[in-house]
CSV table of C-alpha atoms in Angstrom, one decimal:
chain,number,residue,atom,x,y,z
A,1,UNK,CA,29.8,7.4,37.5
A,2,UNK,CA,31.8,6.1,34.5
A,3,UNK,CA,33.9,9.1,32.9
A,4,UNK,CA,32.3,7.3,29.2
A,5,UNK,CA,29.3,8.0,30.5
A,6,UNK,CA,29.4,11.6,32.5
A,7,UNK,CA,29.0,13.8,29.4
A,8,UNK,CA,26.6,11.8,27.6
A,9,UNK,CA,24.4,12.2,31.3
A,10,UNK,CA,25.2,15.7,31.7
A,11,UNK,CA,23.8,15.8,28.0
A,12,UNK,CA,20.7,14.6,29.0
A,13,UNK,CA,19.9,15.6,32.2
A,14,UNK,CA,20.1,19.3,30.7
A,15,UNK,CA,17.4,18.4,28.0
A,16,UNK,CA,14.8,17.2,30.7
A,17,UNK,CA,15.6,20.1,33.0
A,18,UNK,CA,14.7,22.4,29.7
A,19,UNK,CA,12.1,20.2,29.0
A,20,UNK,CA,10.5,20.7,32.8
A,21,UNK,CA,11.2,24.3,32.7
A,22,UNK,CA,13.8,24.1,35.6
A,23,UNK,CA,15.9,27.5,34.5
A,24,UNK,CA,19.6,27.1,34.1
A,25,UNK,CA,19.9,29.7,37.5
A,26,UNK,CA,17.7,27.6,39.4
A,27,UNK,CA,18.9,24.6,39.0
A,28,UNK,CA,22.1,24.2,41.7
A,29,UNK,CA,19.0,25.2,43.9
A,30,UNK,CA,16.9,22.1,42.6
A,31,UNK,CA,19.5,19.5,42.7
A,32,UNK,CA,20.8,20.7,46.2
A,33,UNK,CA,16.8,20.1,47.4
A,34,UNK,CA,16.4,16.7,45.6
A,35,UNK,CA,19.4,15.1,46.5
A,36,UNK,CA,19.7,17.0,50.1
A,37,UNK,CA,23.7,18.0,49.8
A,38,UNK,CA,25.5,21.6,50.2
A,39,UNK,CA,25.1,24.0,46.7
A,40,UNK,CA,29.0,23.9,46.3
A,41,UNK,CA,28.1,20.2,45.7
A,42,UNK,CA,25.1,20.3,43.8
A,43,UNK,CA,26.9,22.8,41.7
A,44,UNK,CA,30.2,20.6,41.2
A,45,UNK,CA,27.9,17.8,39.8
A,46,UNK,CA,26.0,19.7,37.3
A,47,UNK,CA,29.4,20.7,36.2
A,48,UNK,CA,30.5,17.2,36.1
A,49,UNK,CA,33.1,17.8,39.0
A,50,UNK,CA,31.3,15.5,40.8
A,51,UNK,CA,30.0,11.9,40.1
A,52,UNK,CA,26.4,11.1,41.1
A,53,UNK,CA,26.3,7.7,43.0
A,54,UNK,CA,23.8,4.5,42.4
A,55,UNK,CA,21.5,6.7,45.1
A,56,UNK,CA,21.8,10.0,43.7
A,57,UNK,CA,20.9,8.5,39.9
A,58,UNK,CA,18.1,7.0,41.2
A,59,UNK,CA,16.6,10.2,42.9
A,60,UNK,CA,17.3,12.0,39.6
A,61,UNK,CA,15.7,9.9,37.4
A,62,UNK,CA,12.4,9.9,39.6
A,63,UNK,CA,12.5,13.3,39.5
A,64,UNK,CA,13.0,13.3,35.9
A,65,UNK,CA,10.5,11.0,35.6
A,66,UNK,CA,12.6,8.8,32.8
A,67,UNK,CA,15.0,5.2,33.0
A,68,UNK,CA,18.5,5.5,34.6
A,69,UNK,CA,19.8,3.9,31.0
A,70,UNK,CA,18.3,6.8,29.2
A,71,UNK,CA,20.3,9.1,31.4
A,72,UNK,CA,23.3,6.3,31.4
A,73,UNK,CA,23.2,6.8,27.2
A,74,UNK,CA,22.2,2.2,27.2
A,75,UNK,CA,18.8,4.0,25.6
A,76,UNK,CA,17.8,6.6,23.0
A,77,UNK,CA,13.9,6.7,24.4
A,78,UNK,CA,13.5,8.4,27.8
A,79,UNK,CA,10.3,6.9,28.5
A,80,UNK,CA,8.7,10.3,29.6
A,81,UNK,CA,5.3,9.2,29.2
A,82,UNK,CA,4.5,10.5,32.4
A,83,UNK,CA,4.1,14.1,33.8
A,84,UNK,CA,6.3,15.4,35.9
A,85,UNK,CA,4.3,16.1,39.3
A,86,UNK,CA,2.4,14.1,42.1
A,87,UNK,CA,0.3,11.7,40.4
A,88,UNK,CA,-2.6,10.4,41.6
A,89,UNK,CA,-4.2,7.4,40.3
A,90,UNK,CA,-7.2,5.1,40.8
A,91,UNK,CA,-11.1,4.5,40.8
A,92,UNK,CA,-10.6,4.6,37.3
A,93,UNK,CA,-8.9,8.4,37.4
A,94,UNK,CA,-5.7,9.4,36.6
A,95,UNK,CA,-4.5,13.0,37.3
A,96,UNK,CA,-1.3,15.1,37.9
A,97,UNK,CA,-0.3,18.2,39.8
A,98,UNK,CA,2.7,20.5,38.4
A,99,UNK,CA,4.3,22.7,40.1
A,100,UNK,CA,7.3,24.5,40.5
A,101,UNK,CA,6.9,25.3,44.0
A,102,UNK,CA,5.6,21.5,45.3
A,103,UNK,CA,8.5,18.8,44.2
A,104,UNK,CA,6.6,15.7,43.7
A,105,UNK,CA,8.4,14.0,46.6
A,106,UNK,CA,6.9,16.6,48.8
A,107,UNK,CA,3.0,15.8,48.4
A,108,UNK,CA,1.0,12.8,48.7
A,109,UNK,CA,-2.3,12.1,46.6
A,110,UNK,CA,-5.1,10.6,48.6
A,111,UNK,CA,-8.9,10.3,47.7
A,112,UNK,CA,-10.8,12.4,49.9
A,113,UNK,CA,-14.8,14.0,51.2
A,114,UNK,CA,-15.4,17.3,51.9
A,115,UNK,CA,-16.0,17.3,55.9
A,116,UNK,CA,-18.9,19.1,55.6
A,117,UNK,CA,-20.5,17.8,52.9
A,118,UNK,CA,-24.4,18.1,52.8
A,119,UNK,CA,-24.9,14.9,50.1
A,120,UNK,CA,-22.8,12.4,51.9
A,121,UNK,CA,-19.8,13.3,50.6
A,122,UNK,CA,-18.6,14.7,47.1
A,123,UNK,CA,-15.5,12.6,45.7
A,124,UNK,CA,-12.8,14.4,45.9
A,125,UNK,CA,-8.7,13.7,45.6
A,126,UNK,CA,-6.7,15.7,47.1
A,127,UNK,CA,-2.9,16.7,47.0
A,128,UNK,CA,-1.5,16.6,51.0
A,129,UNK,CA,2.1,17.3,52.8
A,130,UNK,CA,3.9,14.4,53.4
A,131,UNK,CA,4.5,15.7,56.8
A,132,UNK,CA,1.5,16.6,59.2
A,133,UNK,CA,2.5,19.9,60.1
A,134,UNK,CA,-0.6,22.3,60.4
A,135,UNK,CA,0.3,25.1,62.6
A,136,UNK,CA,0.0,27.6,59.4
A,137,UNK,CA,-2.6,26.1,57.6
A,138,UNK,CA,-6.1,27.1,56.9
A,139,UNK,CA,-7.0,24.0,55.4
A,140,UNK,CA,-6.0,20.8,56.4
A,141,UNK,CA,-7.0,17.0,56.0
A,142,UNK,CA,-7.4,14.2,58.8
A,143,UNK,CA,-8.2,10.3,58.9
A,144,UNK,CA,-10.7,9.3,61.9
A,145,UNK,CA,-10.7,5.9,63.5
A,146,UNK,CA,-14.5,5.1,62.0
A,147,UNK,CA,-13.9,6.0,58.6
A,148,UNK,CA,-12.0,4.8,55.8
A,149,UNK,CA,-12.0,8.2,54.0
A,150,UNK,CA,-9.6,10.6,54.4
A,151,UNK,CA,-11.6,14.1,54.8
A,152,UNK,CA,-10.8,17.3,53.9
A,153,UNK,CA,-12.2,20.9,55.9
A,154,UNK,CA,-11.2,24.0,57.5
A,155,UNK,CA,-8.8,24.2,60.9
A,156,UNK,CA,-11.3,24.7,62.8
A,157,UNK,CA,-13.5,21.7,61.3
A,158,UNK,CA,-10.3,19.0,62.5
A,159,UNK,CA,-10.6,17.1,65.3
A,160,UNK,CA,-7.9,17.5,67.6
A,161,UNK,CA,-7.1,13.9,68.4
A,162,UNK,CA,-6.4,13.1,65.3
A,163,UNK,CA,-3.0,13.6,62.6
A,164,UNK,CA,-3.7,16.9,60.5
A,165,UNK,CA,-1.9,17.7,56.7
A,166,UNK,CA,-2.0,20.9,55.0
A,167,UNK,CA,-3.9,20.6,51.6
A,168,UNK,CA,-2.1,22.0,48.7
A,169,UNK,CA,-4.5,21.5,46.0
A,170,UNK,CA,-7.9,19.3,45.7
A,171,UNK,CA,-10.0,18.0,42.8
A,172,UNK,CA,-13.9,17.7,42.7
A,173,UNK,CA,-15.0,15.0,40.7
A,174,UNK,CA,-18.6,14.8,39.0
A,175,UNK,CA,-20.0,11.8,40.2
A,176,UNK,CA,-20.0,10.2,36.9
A,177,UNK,CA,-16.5,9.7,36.8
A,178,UNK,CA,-16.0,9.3,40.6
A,179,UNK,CA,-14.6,6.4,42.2
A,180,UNK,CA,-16.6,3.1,42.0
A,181,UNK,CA,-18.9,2.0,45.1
A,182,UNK,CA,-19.5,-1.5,45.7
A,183,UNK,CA,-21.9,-2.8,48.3
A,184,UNK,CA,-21.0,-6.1,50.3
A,185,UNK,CA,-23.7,-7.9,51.9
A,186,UNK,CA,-23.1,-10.9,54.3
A,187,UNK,CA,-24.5,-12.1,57.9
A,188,UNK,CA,-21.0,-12.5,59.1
A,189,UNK,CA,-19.6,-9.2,60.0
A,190,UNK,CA,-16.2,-10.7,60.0
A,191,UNK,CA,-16.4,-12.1,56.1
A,192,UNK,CA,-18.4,-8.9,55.4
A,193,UNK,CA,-15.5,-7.0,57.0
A,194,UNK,CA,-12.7,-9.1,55.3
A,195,UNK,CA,-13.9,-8.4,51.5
A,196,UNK,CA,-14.3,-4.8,52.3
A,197,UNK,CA,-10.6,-4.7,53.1
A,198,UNK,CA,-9.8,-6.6,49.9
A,199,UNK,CA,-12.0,-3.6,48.0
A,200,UNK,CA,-10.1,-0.9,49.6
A,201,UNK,CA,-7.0,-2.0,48.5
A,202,UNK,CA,-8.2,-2.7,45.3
A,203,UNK,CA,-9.1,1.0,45.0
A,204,UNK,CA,-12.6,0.4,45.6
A,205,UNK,CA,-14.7,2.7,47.8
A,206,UNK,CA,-17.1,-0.1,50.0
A,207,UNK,CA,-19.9,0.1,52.5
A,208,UNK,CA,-20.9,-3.7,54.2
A,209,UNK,CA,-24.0,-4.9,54.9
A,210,UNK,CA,-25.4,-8.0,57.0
A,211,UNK,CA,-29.0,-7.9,57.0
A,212,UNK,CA,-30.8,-7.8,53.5
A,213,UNK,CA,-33.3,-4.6,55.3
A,214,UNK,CA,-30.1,-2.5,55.6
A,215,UNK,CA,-28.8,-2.7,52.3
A,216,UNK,CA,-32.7,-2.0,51.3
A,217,UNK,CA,-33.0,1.1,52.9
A,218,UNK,CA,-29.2,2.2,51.8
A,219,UNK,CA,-30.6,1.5,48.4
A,220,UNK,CA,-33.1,4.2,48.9
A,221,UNK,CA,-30.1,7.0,49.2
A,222,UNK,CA,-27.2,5.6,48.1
A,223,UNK,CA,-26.2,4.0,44.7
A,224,UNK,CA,-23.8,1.7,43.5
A,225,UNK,CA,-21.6,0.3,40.7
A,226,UNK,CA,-21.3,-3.4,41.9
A,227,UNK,CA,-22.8,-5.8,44.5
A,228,UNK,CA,-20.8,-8.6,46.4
A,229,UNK,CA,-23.2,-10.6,48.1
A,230,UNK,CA,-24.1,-13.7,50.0
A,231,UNK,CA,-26.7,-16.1,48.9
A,232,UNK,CA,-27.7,-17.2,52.4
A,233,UNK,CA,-28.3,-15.0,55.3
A,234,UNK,CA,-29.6,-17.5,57.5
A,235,UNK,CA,-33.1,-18.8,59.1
A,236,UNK,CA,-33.9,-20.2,55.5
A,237,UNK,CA,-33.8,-16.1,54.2
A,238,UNK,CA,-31.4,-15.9,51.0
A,239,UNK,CA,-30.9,-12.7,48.8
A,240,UNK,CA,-32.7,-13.5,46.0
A,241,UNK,CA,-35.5,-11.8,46.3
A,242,UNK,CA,-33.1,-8.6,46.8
A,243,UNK,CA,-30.6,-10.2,43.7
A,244,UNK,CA,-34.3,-9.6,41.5
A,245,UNK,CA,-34.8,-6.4,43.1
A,246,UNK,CA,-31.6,-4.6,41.6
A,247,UNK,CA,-32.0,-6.4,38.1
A,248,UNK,CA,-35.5,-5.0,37.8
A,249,UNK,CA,-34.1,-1.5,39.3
A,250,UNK,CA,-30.6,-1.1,37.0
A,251,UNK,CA,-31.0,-3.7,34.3
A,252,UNK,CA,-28.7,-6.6,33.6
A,253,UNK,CA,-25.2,-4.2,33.5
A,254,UNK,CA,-24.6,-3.8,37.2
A,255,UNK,CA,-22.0,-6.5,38.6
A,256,UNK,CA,-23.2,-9.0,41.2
A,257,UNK,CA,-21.0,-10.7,43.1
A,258,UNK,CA,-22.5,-14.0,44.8
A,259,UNK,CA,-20.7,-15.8,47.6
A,260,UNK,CA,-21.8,-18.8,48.9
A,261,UNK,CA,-21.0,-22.0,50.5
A,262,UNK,CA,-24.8,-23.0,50.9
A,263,UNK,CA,-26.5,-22.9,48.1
A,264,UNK,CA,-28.1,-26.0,46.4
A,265,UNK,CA,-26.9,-26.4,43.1
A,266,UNK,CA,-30.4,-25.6,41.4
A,267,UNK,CA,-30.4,-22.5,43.2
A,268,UNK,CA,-26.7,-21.7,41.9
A,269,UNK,CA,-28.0,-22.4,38.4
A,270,UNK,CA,-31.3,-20.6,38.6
A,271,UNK,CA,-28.6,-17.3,40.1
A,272,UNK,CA,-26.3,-17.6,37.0
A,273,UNK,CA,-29.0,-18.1,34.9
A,274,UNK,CA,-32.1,-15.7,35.2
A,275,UNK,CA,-30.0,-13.2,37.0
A,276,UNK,CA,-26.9,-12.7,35.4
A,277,UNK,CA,-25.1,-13.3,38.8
A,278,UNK,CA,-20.6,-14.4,38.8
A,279,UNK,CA,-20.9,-17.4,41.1
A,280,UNK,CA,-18.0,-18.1,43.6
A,281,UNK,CA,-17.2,-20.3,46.0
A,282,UNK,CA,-17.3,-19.6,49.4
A,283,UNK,CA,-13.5,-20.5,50.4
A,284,UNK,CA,-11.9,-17.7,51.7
A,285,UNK,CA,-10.2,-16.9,48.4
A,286,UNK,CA,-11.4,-12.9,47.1
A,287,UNK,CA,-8.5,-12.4,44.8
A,288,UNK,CA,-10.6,-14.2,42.2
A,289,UNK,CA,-14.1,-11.8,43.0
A,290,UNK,CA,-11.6,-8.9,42.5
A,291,UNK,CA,-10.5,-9.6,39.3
A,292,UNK,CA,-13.8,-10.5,38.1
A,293,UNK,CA,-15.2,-7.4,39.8
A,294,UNK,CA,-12.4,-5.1,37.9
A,295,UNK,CA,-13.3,-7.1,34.6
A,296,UNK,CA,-16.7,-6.5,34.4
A,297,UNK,CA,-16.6,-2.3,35.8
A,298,UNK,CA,-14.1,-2.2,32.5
A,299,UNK,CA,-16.8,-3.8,30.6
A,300,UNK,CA,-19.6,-1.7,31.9
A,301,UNK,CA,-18.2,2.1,30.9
């Protein structure tokens, strides 16, 4: 690091350490853990014995959650905007867990179900160990093969077969501000199946459909925020009848999505038209139905 620099850093590294609560006797402690080196090191550097490299800086400034040039002295504004912890942030939530004991490097944030659950599953999100080491823990999380979800339960409740992480901390949300649930309705598995990926990493929570009768009786127990659908399901059947079913069921507000490749253009028209539907294309393209999707959820809180 450049000598103009060092005290001007040293400076400033000291106010966000004050600023974090990091005590000035625990700190050789803290740096030795972030940036993994002896304490006669860690202690040397604080003391501005020792340069921090490119690598170092960079590890700091995560930790300090602010810009290298703040550090550096090139800036007056640290950019701080952010808590210092593991964020989490999506479905339209954004939350943060502090902690002295749990660096934010040493925790993941995942959206999770209760394993357990007796109403098909409570949103939760959940704060994990990066590492899947559960011979201590009491209560862990898991991922299985036939879910998305990750899922969250006592050591007794994990399968065996599958990777198991302690859980430091989890969040129930209400379902009013849970995650948003879209439902995607096509007769080809494999599109049906495609856009559900596309959802997921969009931050979407998805459930696919490709007969109109199953996304019926899912109706019956299950709401959602937003429909992606296909107009025709083949053997002359389209979903229009279904498309008239949610209108008169959730009013004009809820998104729906309609895919097609097959539709006549009256029928396109009379969609758009009487019920409220975003046309698209059937090309392989769902960038474009994301970001319509993700416009119109913002529109609808």
């Amino acid at each position: 690091m450049v000598d103009d620099f060092k005290s001007l850093f040293l400076t400033r590294l000291t106010q966000l350490l004050d600023l974090r609560g990091i005590a000035e006797r625990e700190r050789t402690a803290w740096l030795r853990g972030l940036l993994d080196i002896d304490l006669s090191s860690a202690n040397r550097k604080l003391k501005g014995g020792i340069a921090f490299n490119i690598e170092e800086l960079a590890k700091v400034t995560r930790a300090m959650n602010c810009s290298a040039d703040y550090l550096l002295g090139l800036k007056n504004e640290s950019y701080t905007s952010e808590l210092p912890g593991s964020t989490f942030h999506g479905f339209g939530v954004k939350t943060t867990l502090i902690s002295d004991r749990l660096p934010a490097d040493k925790a993941m944030t995942v959206a999770a179900r209760m394993w357990d659950s007796q109403d098909g599953g409570t949103d939760l999100i959940a704060w994990l160990s990066l590492e899947p080491h559960a011979s201590h823990a009491h209560f862990l999380a898991w991922q299985t093969k036939e879910s998305p979800y990750w899922w969250l339960g006592h050591a007794c409740q994990a399968p065996t077969d599958c990777r198991q992480y302690p859980v430091y901390a989890y969040l129930t949300l209400d379902s009013c501000i849970g995650w948003y649930r879209i439902a995607v309705l096509d007769d080809r598995a494999e599109t049906a199946e495609i856009m559900q990926s596309f959802l997921e990493q969009a931050g979407y929570i998805s459930d696919i459909f490709t007969q109109v009768a199953d996304l019926r009786n899912a109706l019956k127990i299950e709401s959602y925020d937003a429909f992606v659908l296909d107009w025709s399901m083949g053997y002359g059947e389209t979903t229009e009848p279904l498309i008239q079913e949610i209108r008169q069921a959730h009013g004009s507000n809820i998104p729906i999505m309609l895919m097609t490749g097959e539709a006549s253009e009256s029928e396109i028209e009379r969609a758009i038209d009487q019920h409220g539907v975003r046309y698209f294309q059937k090309t392989g393209l769902f960038k474009p139905i994301i970001a319509q999707l993700k416009k119109d959820l913002r529109e609808k809180v």
